[in-house]
Short mmCIF file of C-alpha atoms in Angstrom, two decimals:
data_model
loop_
_atom_site.label_atom_id
_atom_site.label_comp_id
_atom_site.label_asym_id
_atom_site.label_seq_id
_atom_site.Cartn_x
_atom_site.Cartn_y
_atom_site.Cartn_z
CA MET A 1 -43.31 -48.98 -33.34
CA THR A 2 -43.91 -52.22 -35.22
CA LEU A 3 -47.04 -52.03 -37.34
CA ASP A 4 -49.72 -54.47 -36.25
CA PRO A 5 -50.71 -56.38 -39.43
CA HIS A 6 -54.29 -56.62 -38.13
CA ALA A 7 -54.71 -52.89 -37.48
CA PRO A 8 -57.93 -51.76 -39.25
CA VAL A 9 -57.36 -49.00 -41.77
CA ILE A 10 -59.62 -47.15 -44.20
CA ILE A 11 -57.88 -47.03 -47.58
CA GLY A 12 -60.59 -45.66 -49.85
CA VAL A 13 -63.68 -43.47 -49.67
CA GLY A 14 -66.22 -42.61 -52.32
CA GLN A 15 -69.30 -40.41 -52.56
CA ILE A 16 -71.86 -39.73 -55.27
CA THR A 17 -74.58 -37.09 -55.51
CA HIS A 18 -76.75 -37.79 -58.53
CA ARG A 19 -79.00 -35.01 -59.82
CA ALA A 20 -81.20 -36.81 -62.33
CA ALA A 21 -83.06 -34.55 -64.74
CA GLY A 22 -86.03 -36.92 -64.74
CA LEU A 23 -86.92 -40.54 -64.17
CA ASP A 24 -85.16 -41.92 -67.26
CA ASP A 25 -81.67 -40.89 -66.13
CA ALA A 26 -82.18 -41.68 -62.43
CA LEU A 27 -80.07 -44.37 -60.76
CA GLU A 28 -81.51 -46.93 -58.38
CA PRO A 29 -79.83 -47.26 -54.96
CA SER A 30 -77.83 -50.41 -55.82
CA VAL A 31 -76.24 -48.58 -58.76
CA LEU A 32 -75.52 -45.52 -56.63
CA MET A 33 -73.74 -47.82 -54.16
CA ALA A 34 -71.77 -49.52 -56.92
CA ARG A 35 -70.64 -46.16 -58.31
CA ALA A 36 -69.61 -44.99 -54.82
CA ILE A 37 -67.61 -48.20 -54.34
CA GLU A 38 -65.85 -47.69 -57.67
CA ARG A 39 -64.93 -44.18 -56.57
CA ALA A 40 -63.62 -45.53 -53.26
CA CYS A 41 -61.44 -48.00 -55.16
CA ALA A 42 -60.12 -45.22 -57.38
CA ASP A 43 -59.45 -43.14 -54.25
CA ALA A 44 -57.34 -46.04 -52.89
CA GLY A 45 -55.45 -46.27 -56.17
CA LEU A 46 -56.81 -49.73 -56.99
CA ALA A 47 -57.18 -50.80 -60.61
CA GLY A 48 -60.55 -52.42 -59.95
CA VAL A 49 -62.93 -53.52 -57.23
CA PRO A 50 -61.35 -56.26 -55.10
CA THR A 51 -63.57 -59.07 -53.87
CA PRO A 52 -64.07 -58.38 -50.16
CA ASP A 53 -64.57 -60.84 -47.35
CA ALA A 54 -67.70 -58.85 -46.51
CA LEU A 55 -69.88 -56.36 -48.38
CA ARG A 56 -72.10 -54.55 -45.87
CA VAL A 57 -74.93 -52.17 -46.67
CA VAL A 58 -76.68 -49.62 -44.47
CA GLY A 59 -80.42 -50.35 -44.22
CA LEU A 60 -82.29 -48.22 -46.74
CA LEU A 61 -85.83 -46.92 -47.21
CA SER A 62 -86.15 -45.81 -50.84
CA TRP A 63 -86.20 -49.33 -52.31
CA ARG A 64 -86.79 -52.76 -50.84
CA TYR A 65 -84.01 -55.12 -51.93
CA ARG A 66 -84.15 -57.25 -48.75
CA ASP A 67 -80.49 -58.19 -49.41
CA PRO A 68 -79.10 -55.09 -51.16
CA ALA A 69 -75.45 -56.17 -50.88
CA ARG A 70 -76.12 -59.10 -53.20
CA PHE A 71 -77.39 -56.80 -55.94
CA VAL A 72 -74.51 -54.37 -55.46
CA ALA A 73 -72.11 -57.31 -55.78
CA THR A 74 -73.82 -58.40 -58.99
CA GLU A 75 -73.54 -54.87 -60.37
CA LEU A 76 -69.80 -54.92 -59.63
CA GLY A 77 -69.14 -58.52 -60.65
CA ILE A 78 -67.75 -59.60 -57.28
CA SER A 79 -68.58 -62.51 -54.96
CA PRO A 80 -68.07 -61.56 -51.30
CA ARG A 81 -68.07 -64.28 -48.68
CA GLU A 82 -70.69 -62.36 -46.70
CA CYS A 83 -73.48 -60.04 -47.84
CA GLY A 84 -74.56 -58.04 -44.79
CA LEU A 85 -77.26 -55.51 -43.99
CA SER A 86 -77.46 -53.15 -41.03
CA THR A 87 -80.43 -52.57 -38.79
CA MET A 88 -82.21 -49.24 -39.26
CA GLY A 89 -80.93 -46.02 -37.76
CA GLY A 90 -78.61 -43.12 -38.55
CA ASN A 91 -76.03 -44.63 -36.22
CA SER A 92 -75.62 -47.58 -38.59
CA PRO A 93 -72.67 -46.41 -40.75
CA GLN A 94 -70.44 -45.84 -37.72
CA THR A 95 -71.73 -49.01 -36.07
CA LEU A 96 -70.75 -50.95 -39.20
CA VAL A 97 -67.27 -49.42 -39.04
CA ASN A 98 -66.99 -50.38 -35.37
CA ILE A 99 -68.13 -53.97 -35.96
CA THR A 100 -65.92 -54.37 -39.02
CA ALA A 101 -62.85 -52.81 -37.41
CA GLY A 102 -63.19 -55.19 -34.46
CA GLU A 103 -63.39 -58.22 -36.75
CA ILE A 104 -60.35 -57.07 -38.72
CA GLN A 105 -58.42 -56.48 -35.49
CA ARG A 106 -59.26 -60.05 -34.38
CA GLY A 107 -58.17 -61.50 -37.71
CA GLU A 108 -61.69 -62.54 -38.75
CA LEU A 109 -61.66 -60.34 -41.87
CA ASP A 110 -58.98 -58.91 -44.13
CA LEU A 111 -61.03 -56.65 -46.40
CA ALA A 112 -64.55 -55.26 -46.21
CA ILE A 113 -66.57 -52.77 -48.22
CA LEU A 114 -69.22 -50.69 -46.46
CA THR A 115 -71.76 -48.75 -48.47
CA GLY A 116 -75.19 -47.21 -48.51
CA ALA A 117 -77.41 -45.09 -50.74
CA GLU A 118 -80.87 -43.62 -51.07
CA ALA A 119 -82.79 -42.46 -54.13
CA TRP A 120 -85.66 -40.88 -52.21
CA ARG A 121 -85.85 -37.85 -54.52
CA THR A 122 -86.48 -40.10 -57.51
CA ARG A 123 -88.86 -42.34 -55.57
CA MET A 124 -91.00 -39.35 -54.59
CA ARG A 125 -90.90 -37.93 -58.13
CA ALA A 126 -92.18 -41.24 -59.48
CA ARG A 127 -94.89 -41.44 -56.84
CA LYS A 128 -96.05 -37.90 -57.64
CA VAL A 129 -96.70 -38.76 -61.30
CA GLY A 130 -97.85 -42.33 -60.66
CA ALA A 131 -94.91 -43.89 -62.53
CA GLU A 132 -93.51 -47.36 -61.96
CA LEU A 133 -89.73 -47.38 -61.61
CA PRO A 134 -87.96 -50.13 -63.62
CA TRP A 135 -85.73 -51.03 -60.70
CA THR A 136 -84.68 -54.41 -59.35
CA THR A 137 -87.52 -56.46 -57.94
CA VAL A 138 -86.86 -59.10 -55.33
CA ALA A 139 -88.63 -62.24 -54.15
CA GLU A 140 -90.02 -62.26 -50.61
CA ASP A 141 -87.67 -65.06 -49.48
CA VAL A 142 -84.44 -63.17 -50.25
CA VAL A 143 -82.49 -62.51 -47.03
CA PRO A 144 -78.98 -61.24 -46.23
CA ASP A 145 -76.29 -63.53 -44.90
CA ARG A 146 -76.11 -61.41 -41.77
CA VAL A 147 -77.92 -58.55 -40.08
CA LEU A 148 -75.58 -56.24 -38.16
CA GLY A 149 -76.40 -53.81 -35.37
CA GLU A 150 -78.88 -53.48 -32.56
CA ASP A 151 -82.52 -53.55 -33.57
CA LEU A 152 -84.15 -51.29 -31.00
CA ALA A 153 -87.86 -50.47 -30.71
CA MET A 154 -87.99 -46.72 -30.15
CA ASN A 155 -91.71 -45.93 -30.02
CA HIS A 156 -93.60 -46.66 -26.82
CA PRO A 157 -97.12 -47.99 -27.46
CA GLY A 158 -98.42 -44.96 -25.57
CA GLU A 159 -96.55 -42.66 -27.97
CA GLN A 160 -97.86 -44.55 -30.97
CA ALA A 161 -101.40 -44.25 -29.65
CA ARG A 162 -101.02 -40.47 -29.53
CA GLY A 163 -99.47 -40.31 -33.03
CA LEU A 164 -96.03 -39.35 -31.75
CA VAL A 165 -93.94 -41.30 -34.22
CA ALA A 166 -91.89 -38.84 -36.30
CA PRO A 167 -88.56 -37.04 -35.80
CA VAL A 168 -90.15 -33.79 -37.06
CA GLN A 169 -92.37 -33.94 -33.95
CA ILE A 170 -89.75 -34.88 -31.37
CA TYR A 171 -86.60 -32.92 -32.23
CA PRO A 172 -88.40 -29.56 -31.95
CA MET A 173 -89.38 -30.61 -28.42
CA PHE A 174 -85.72 -31.10 -27.57
CA GLU A 175 -85.13 -27.59 -28.93
CA THR A 176 -87.67 -25.93 -26.64
CA ALA A 177 -86.24 -27.81 -23.64
CA ILE A 178 -82.70 -26.69 -24.56
CA ARG A 179 -83.89 -23.10 -24.92
CA ALA A 180 -85.61 -23.09 -21.53
CA ALA A 181 -82.63 -24.72 -19.81
CA ALA A 182 -80.38 -21.97 -21.21
CA GLY A 183 -82.76 -19.28 -19.99
CA GLU A 184 -82.94 -17.70 -23.45
CA THR A 185 -85.90 -15.90 -24.94
CA VAL A 186 -87.74 -17.40 -27.88
CA GLU A 187 -86.40 -14.67 -30.17
CA ASP A 188 -82.78 -14.83 -28.98
CA HIS A 189 -82.65 -18.60 -29.15
CA HIS A 190 -84.13 -18.65 -32.63
CA ALA A 191 -81.46 -16.19 -33.78
CA LYS A 192 -78.80 -18.43 -32.20
CA ILE A 193 -79.85 -21.60 -33.97
CA SER A 194 -80.38 -19.74 -37.25
CA ALA A 195 -76.76 -18.55 -37.05
CA LEU A 196 -75.60 -22.08 -36.19
CA TRP A 197 -77.36 -23.49 -39.25
CA ALA A 198 -75.96 -20.70 -41.45
CA ARG A 199 -72.45 -21.85 -40.48
CA PHE A 200 -73.40 -25.39 -41.49
CA SER A 201 -74.76 -24.10 -44.79
CA ALA A 202 -71.47 -22.34 -45.48
CA VAL A 203 -69.62 -25.65 -45.08
CA ALA A 204 -72.03 -27.36 -47.48
CA ALA A 205 -71.43 -24.61 -50.05
CA ASP A 206 -67.78 -25.74 -50.21
CA ASN A 207 -68.59 -29.48 -50.22
CA GLU A 208 -68.65 -30.83 -53.78
CA TYR A 209 -71.01 -33.65 -52.72
CA ALA A 210 -73.51 -31.46 -50.85
CA TRP A 211 -77.07 -31.25 -52.15
CA ILE A 212 -77.61 -27.54 -51.41
CA ARG A 213 -74.44 -25.63 -52.29
CA GLU A 214 -75.92 -22.13 -52.06
CA ALA A 215 -74.88 -20.64 -48.72
CA LYS A 216 -77.94 -19.57 -46.75
CA THR A 217 -77.86 -16.68 -44.30
CA ALA A 218 -79.26 -16.84 -40.79
CA VAL A 219 -82.16 -14.69 -42.00
CA ASP A 220 -82.81 -17.08 -44.91
CA ILE A 221 -82.87 -20.03 -42.55
CA GLY A 222 -84.75 -18.55 -39.62
CA THR A 223 -87.50 -16.70 -41.50
CA ALA A 224 -90.56 -18.79 -42.28
CA GLY A 225 -92.27 -18.16 -45.60
CA PRO A 226 -93.68 -19.80 -48.73
CA THR A 227 -90.37 -21.52 -49.64
CA ASN A 228 -89.34 -22.12 -46.04
CA ARG A 229 -92.57 -23.03 -44.31
CA MET A 230 -92.74 -23.71 -40.59
CA ILE A 231 -93.03 -27.46 -40.00
CA GLY A 232 -92.67 -28.15 -36.28
CA PHE A 233 -92.13 -24.99 -34.23
CA PRO A 234 -89.49 -23.65 -33.87
CA TYR A 235 -88.15 -25.26 -37.08
CA PRO A 236 -88.83 -23.92 -40.56
CA LYS A 237 -88.08 -26.30 -43.43
CA LEU A 238 -84.39 -25.33 -43.68
CA MET A 239 -83.82 -26.51 -40.10
CA ASN A 240 -85.10 -30.00 -40.94
CA SER A 241 -83.15 -32.91 -42.39
CA ASN A 242 -83.39 -32.93 -46.19
CA ASN A 243 -84.13 -36.48 -47.37
CA ASP A 244 -85.16 -35.34 -50.87
CA VAL A 245 -81.83 -36.49 -52.31
CA ASP A 246 -80.22 -39.23 -54.41
CA GLN A 247 -76.87 -39.95 -52.76
CA GLY A 248 -74.49 -42.81 -52.02
CA ALA A 249 -71.21 -43.36 -50.19
CA ALA A 250 -68.72 -46.16 -49.59
CA LEU A 251 -65.71 -47.04 -47.45
CA ILE A 252 -63.03 -49.66 -48.06
CA ILE A 253 -61.62 -50.92 -44.77
CA CYS A 254 -58.97 -53.61 -44.39
CA SER A 255 -56.06 -54.82 -42.29
CA ALA A 256 -52.75 -53.01 -42.52
CA ALA A 257 -51.24 -56.15 -44.02
CA LYS A 258 -53.91 -56.22 -46.73
CA ALA A 259 -53.39 -52.53 -47.46
CA GLU A 260 -49.71 -53.21 -47.98
CA SER A 261 -50.36 -56.22 -50.21
CA LEU A 262 -52.71 -54.12 -52.35
CA GLY A 263 -50.00 -51.49 -52.73
CA VAL A 264 -52.09 -48.66 -51.31
CA PRO A 265 -49.80 -45.69 -50.55
CA ARG A 266 -49.39 -44.95 -46.85
CA ASP A 267 -50.63 -41.38 -47.27
CA GLN A 268 -54.04 -42.88 -48.10
CA TRP A 269 -54.29 -44.84 -44.87
CA VAL A 270 -56.48 -43.66 -42.00
CA PHE A 271 -56.53 -45.93 -38.97
CA VAL A 272 -59.67 -46.62 -36.95
CA HIS A 273 -58.43 -46.16 -33.38
CA ALA A 274 -61.52 -46.62 -31.26
CA GLY A 275 -65.28 -46.71 -31.32
CA SER A 276 -68.27 -47.07 -29.05
CA ASP A 277 -71.97 -47.82 -29.34
CA CYS A 278 -74.79 -47.19 -26.86
CA HIS A 279 -78.27 -45.76 -26.56
CA GLU A 280 -80.37 -43.51 -24.36
CA HIS A 281 -83.44 -44.93 -22.65
CA ALA A 282 -85.13 -46.23 -25.78
CA PHE A 283 -88.46 -44.45 -25.38
CA VAL A 284 -88.61 -40.66 -25.38
CA SER A 285 -91.32 -40.92 -22.73
CA GLU A 286 -88.75 -42.39 -20.34
CA ARG A 287 -86.09 -39.68 -20.79
CA TRP A 288 -85.40 -37.90 -17.54
CA ASP A 289 -84.59 -34.53 -19.13
CA PHE A 290 -85.26 -33.46 -22.72
CA ALA A 291 -82.27 -31.09 -22.60
CA ASP A 292 -79.69 -33.73 -21.68
CA THR A 293 -78.27 -36.80 -23.44
CA PRO A 294 -76.22 -38.80 -20.93
CA ALA A 295 -75.58 -41.65 -23.38
CA ILE A 296 -73.78 -39.27 -25.75
CA ARG A 297 -71.67 -38.08 -22.84
CA THR A 298 -70.88 -41.63 -21.70
CA GLY A 299 -70.37 -43.16 -25.14
CA GLY A 300 -68.31 -40.28 -26.48
CA LYS A 301 -66.01 -40.29 -23.46
CA ALA A 302 -65.61 -44.07 -23.69
CA ALA A 303 -64.39 -43.86 -27.30
CA LEU A 304 -62.04 -40.97 -26.53
CA ASP A 305 -60.64 -42.75 -23.47
CA LEU A 306 -59.93 -45.89 -25.50
CA ALA A 307 -58.03 -43.78 -28.01
CA GLY A 308 -56.08 -42.16 -25.18
CA ILE A 309 -57.20 -38.62 -26.00
CA GLY A 310 -59.65 -35.97 -24.85
CA ILE A 311 -62.13 -33.98 -26.90
CA ASP A 312 -59.75 -31.00 -26.88
CA ASP A 313 -57.22 -33.11 -28.81
CA VAL A 314 -59.63 -33.56 -31.70
CA GLY A 315 -59.24 -31.18 -34.63
CA ILE A 316 -61.74 -32.65 -37.10
CA VAL A 317 -65.31 -33.20 -35.90
CA ASP A 318 -68.58 -34.17 -37.52
CA LEU A 319 -71.62 -34.25 -35.28
CA TYR A 320 -74.90 -35.74 -36.41
CA SER A 321 -77.01 -32.82 -37.54
CA CYS A 322 -80.55 -33.77 -38.53
CA PHE A 323 -81.94 -30.78 -36.60
CA PRO A 324 -80.26 -27.98 -34.59
CA SER A 325 -81.23 -29.63 -31.30
CA ALA A 326 -79.19 -32.73 -32.17
CA VAL A 327 -76.04 -30.65 -32.64
CA GLN A 328 -76.61 -28.75 -29.41
CA LEU A 329 -77.24 -31.92 -27.42
CA GLY A 330 -74.17 -33.58 -28.91
CA ALA A 331 -71.89 -30.59 -28.41
CA ALA A 332 -72.98 -30.05 -24.79
CA SER A 333 -72.61 -33.74 -23.91
CA LEU A 334 -69.18 -33.98 -25.55
CA GLY A 335 -67.75 -30.73 -24.20
CA LEU A 336 -67.65 -28.88 -27.52
CA ASN A 337 -68.48 -25.23 -28.18
CA LEU A 338 -71.20 -24.30 -30.67
CA ASP A 339 -68.75 -21.86 -32.27
CA ASP A 340 -66.40 -24.74 -33.12
CA GLN A 341 -66.50 -26.34 -36.58
CA LEU A 342 -68.93 -29.14 -35.79
CA THR A 343 -69.57 -30.38 -39.33
CA ARG A 344 -67.30 -31.38 -42.20
CA THR A 345 -70.12 -31.95 -44.70
CA GLY A 346 -72.62 -29.19 -43.95
CA GLY A 347 -75.11 -31.44 -42.19
CA LEU A 348 -78.32 -33.17 -43.16
CA SER A 349 -80.24 -30.01 -44.06
CA PHE A 350 -77.72 -28.87 -46.67
CA ALA A 351 -75.24 -31.64 -47.49
CA GLY A 352 -78.19 -34.04 -47.64
CA GLY A 353 -79.99 -36.41 -45.31
CA PRO A 354 -80.14 -39.77 -47.14
CA TRP A 355 -82.00 -41.40 -44.25
CA ASN A 356 -79.72 -43.81 -42.38
CA ASN A 357 -76.67 -43.24 -44.56
CA TYR A 358 -75.66 -39.64 -43.82
CA VAL A 359 -72.79 -40.69 -41.55
CA MET A 360 -71.22 -42.77 -44.32
CA HIS A 361 -70.75 -39.43 -46.10
CA ALA A 362 -69.50 -37.85 -42.88
CA ILE A 363 -66.90 -40.57 -42.32
CA ALA A 364 -65.75 -40.34 -45.94
CA THR A 365 -65.32 -36.58 -45.55
CA VAL A 366 -63.60 -36.85 -42.17
CA VAL A 367 -61.17 -39.45 -43.56
CA THR A 368 -60.34 -37.13 -46.47
CA ASP A 369 -59.78 -34.22 -44.10
CA VAL A 370 -57.65 -36.29 -41.71
CA ARG A 371 -55.39 -37.26 -44.60
CA LYS A 372 -54.86 -33.58 -45.40
CA SER A 373 -54.00 -32.76 -41.79
CA ALA A 374 -51.86 -35.70 -40.73
CA GLU A 375 -51.46 -34.54 -37.13
CA SER A 376 -55.19 -34.19 -36.51
CA TRP A 377 -57.59 -36.63 -34.93
CA GLY A 378 -60.97 -37.19 -36.54
CA PHE A 379 -64.15 -37.75 -34.51
CA THR A 380 -67.63 -38.71 -35.70
CA TRP A 381 -70.87 -39.03 -33.78
CA ALA A 382 -73.71 -40.91 -35.45
CA ASN A 383 -77.29 -40.86 -34.19
CA GLY A 384 -80.40 -42.92 -34.80
CA GLY A 385 -83.99 -42.44 -33.73
CA TYR A 386 -84.84 -39.50 -31.48
CA ALA A 387 -81.30 -38.81 -30.26
CA THR A 388 -81.59 -42.44 -29.17
CA LYS A 389 -78.94 -44.74 -30.68
CA HIS A 390 -75.36 -43.45 -30.75
CA ALA A 391 -72.12 -44.58 -32.36
CA PHE A 392 -68.73 -42.88 -32.16
CA GLY A 393 -65.50 -43.26 -34.11
CA ILE A 394 -61.95 -41.98 -33.65
CA TYR A 395 -59.65 -41.71 -36.69
CA ALA A 396 -56.00 -40.76 -37.32
CA THR A 397 -53.22 -41.34 -39.86
CA HIS A 398 -50.95 -43.01 -37.29
CA PRO A 399 -51.68 -46.52 -36.00
CA PRO A 400 -53.15 -47.15 -32.54
CA ILE A 401 -50.69 -48.30 -29.90
CA ASN A 402 -53.00 -50.96 -28.49
CA GLY A 403 -54.98 -51.82 -31.61
CA PHE A 404 -58.58 -50.90 -32.33
CA ARG A 405 -60.68 -50.87 -29.17
CA HIS A 406 -64.43 -50.73 -28.70
CA ALA A 407 -66.76 -49.90 -25.80
CA TYR A 408 -70.41 -50.67 -25.14
CA PRO A 409 -71.20 -48.82 -21.89
CA GLN A 410 -74.90 -49.66 -21.92
CA ALA A 411 -75.14 -51.05 -18.39
CA GLU A 412 -74.00 -47.71 -16.97
CA ILE A 413 -76.63 -45.85 -19.03
CA ASP A 414 -79.43 -48.28 -18.23
CA ALA A 415 -78.84 -47.65 -14.51
CA LEU A 416 -79.69 -43.93 -14.87
CA PRO A 417 -83.07 -42.63 -13.67
CA ARG A 418 -85.99 -42.90 -16.06
CA ARG A 419 -89.57 -41.71 -16.02
CA THR A 420 -92.63 -43.88 -16.46
CA LEU A 421 -95.40 -42.98 -18.86
CA ALA A 422 -98.86 -42.32 -17.47
CA THR A 423 -101.89 -43.11 -19.57
CA PRO A 424 -104.16 -40.16 -20.38
CA VAL A 425 -106.60 -41.30 -17.70
CA GLU A 426 -103.82 -41.63 -15.10
CA ALA A 427 -102.42 -38.21 -16.05
CA CYS A 428 -105.76 -36.41 -15.86
CA GLY A 429 -105.29 -33.21 -13.85
CA PRO A 430 -102.46 -30.72 -13.34
CA SER A 431 -99.09 -31.10 -15.08
CA VAL A 432 -96.06 -29.00 -16.04
CA ILE A 433 -94.68 -28.76 -19.58
CA ASP A 434 -91.11 -30.05 -19.95
CA ALA A 435 -90.88 -29.68 -23.74
CA TYR A 436 -93.24 -28.90 -26.60
CA SER A 437 -93.67 -28.22 -30.28
CA VAL A 438 -96.42 -26.94 -32.55
CA MET A 439 -96.98 -28.72 -35.84
CA HIS A 440 -98.03 -26.53 -38.76
CA ASP A 441 -100.13 -27.31 -41.81
CA ARG A 442 -98.72 -27.03 -45.34
CA ASP A 443 -99.86 -23.41 -45.51
CA GLY A 444 -97.76 -22.56 -42.47
CA ARG A 445 -100.60 -22.24 -39.97
CA PRO A 446 -100.22 -23.55 -36.39
CA GLU A 447 -102.28 -26.71 -36.25
CA THR A 448 -101.47 -29.08 -33.36
CA ALA A 449 -99.67 -28.43 -30.09
CA LEU A 450 -97.68 -31.36 -28.70
CA ALA A 451 -96.36 -31.24 -25.15
CA ALA A 452 -94.24 -33.58 -23.06
CA CYS A 453 -95.58 -32.99 -19.58
CA ARG A 454 -94.64 -34.02 -16.05
CA THR A 455 -97.37 -34.98 -13.64
CA THR A 456 -97.39 -34.04 -9.95
CA GLU A 457 -95.97 -37.54 -9.29
CA GLY A 458 -93.10 -36.92 -11.70
CA ARG A 459 -94.43 -39.25 -14.40
CA ARG A 460 -94.32 -38.42 -18.10
CA ALA A 461 -97.57 -37.55 -19.84
CA TRP A 462 -98.36 -36.35 -23.33
CA GLY A 463 -100.71 -33.46 -23.92
CA ILE A 464 -102.11 -32.64 -27.35
CA SER A 465 -104.31 -29.74 -28.45
CA THR A 466 -105.85 -28.78 -31.77
CA ASP A 467 -107.01 -25.43 -30.39
CA GLY A 468 -105.68 -22.94 -32.96
CA ASP A 469 -105.46 -20.06 -30.50
CA LEU A 470 -103.46 -22.13 -28.01
CA ALA A 471 -101.18 -23.45 -30.75
CA LEU A 472 -100.53 -19.88 -31.94
CA ALA A 473 -99.80 -18.66 -28.41
CA MET A 474 -97.27 -21.46 -27.91
CA CYS A 475 -95.29 -20.17 -30.90
CA SER A 476 -94.59 -16.77 -29.36
CA ASP A 477 -94.15 -17.24 -25.62
CA GLU A 478 -92.14 -19.66 -23.48
CA TRP A 479 -94.29 -22.59 -22.41
CA VAL A 480 -91.68 -24.85 -20.85
CA GLY A 481 -92.34 -24.80 -17.10
CA ARG A 482 -95.95 -23.70 -17.51
CA ALA A 483 -98.67 -25.31 -15.42
CA VAL A 484 -101.29 -26.93 -17.62
CA THR A 485 -104.23 -29.27 -17.22
CA LEU A 486 -104.70 -32.58 -19.01
CA THR A 487 -108.13 -34.14 -19.49
CA ASP A 488 -108.72 -37.87 -19.35
CA ASP A 489 -108.38 -38.13 -23.14
CA GLY A 490 -104.95 -36.40 -23.04
CA THR A 491 -106.14 -33.04 -24.31
CA LEU A 492 -103.91 -30.14 -23.24
CA HIS A 493 -105.49 -27.03 -21.69
CA ALA A 494 -103.73 -23.85 -20.61
CA GLY A 495 -103.62 -23.19 -16.87
#
């Protein structure tokens, strides 16, 4: 087969995990990105950092550069034609790959560098002691050349009014819905997800870039205590994404012709075969079923179909893994078994959860693993929001027959049934719980019960209770499917 000169190929990957002893030896995010890029260039066998057509950065939270790519370029001494920045969301690294691969395939780019980093650990350390970090400051009018990705509002005003705005509140609700749908007891299901997360921890222990490299047992993970406090039932701290990290990653992606002209050995090449992007109904309140993610099913199949393979053909998988419910939703929607190896990094609890940039690390690791197993396909699923925005990528060492192909099956997903959100006054009266969580205080005491309810008309309603006895009861028994009563201010009452 004649090699398509425009075929997009990843030639270099780099990762950095920086464990600063204090504030003086900490690195700001732009420097972390620059170091990751230098490592990606070394991985490709390049003598230095080539000037790319585009330098694209994943949107970050730990420092406000406004146009971070420009400061990374300055750090490296390069002048890219385009300095780009992604929209926010954990799907962004794979979305950037998909956008960039498509532009390379169409001959619009020859070489691009994708990167991202967070220094949240250092930022929080500085905040704790009231220190000012001597990092780059930027004028208000600085803007990137281009913003890439879909900027999607993911919090319904009704959710915001009830204070439902955080992943630590929502992902535990998915977990209780998954548990009830499987017909498992609270105890058995907790043991199941503790064992799942222990397998992820074991992978992180062997990952040189992971933040927590001590393998945790299922008992370590599942048992709440002073060092592993319960946050949102049923998740203790070790089942939550760990954003207390300083990490960066980078990918160098170019056309096959450019890879040849740079002299990159063929055993370093990993082709981007296919990708897809899509999202669930944007607001959690509108989801039909908290235990199902049809957009993952549709988007994942679309990417696999474009690559001409099925999920059973894939040997190297990394599923987004901010919380155990995300992995279970992804695996079920994609046709994977929970006993399969579903992470190559160890996941966001153990490898590290640098906000939107985790999947840059996942892709770098998948690319490395695909190189080692030349006959294997690599598959990544990236997720943003509350299992909301999804991006998928298919990778292999051989070139695609029909070039890189991309799908955006959003119209099909938008046509699926959705619920409407009732106001507290409209929802006053009997309801049934579809999913719930119990938020705990910093001492590990049940504090606030949060429940996604379904009214007698089938509308979504949110019930909240600060009754300590009710919150405690909801941590021991199954409450999904229970009949409850909502008052006109949205307070949840048993029975």
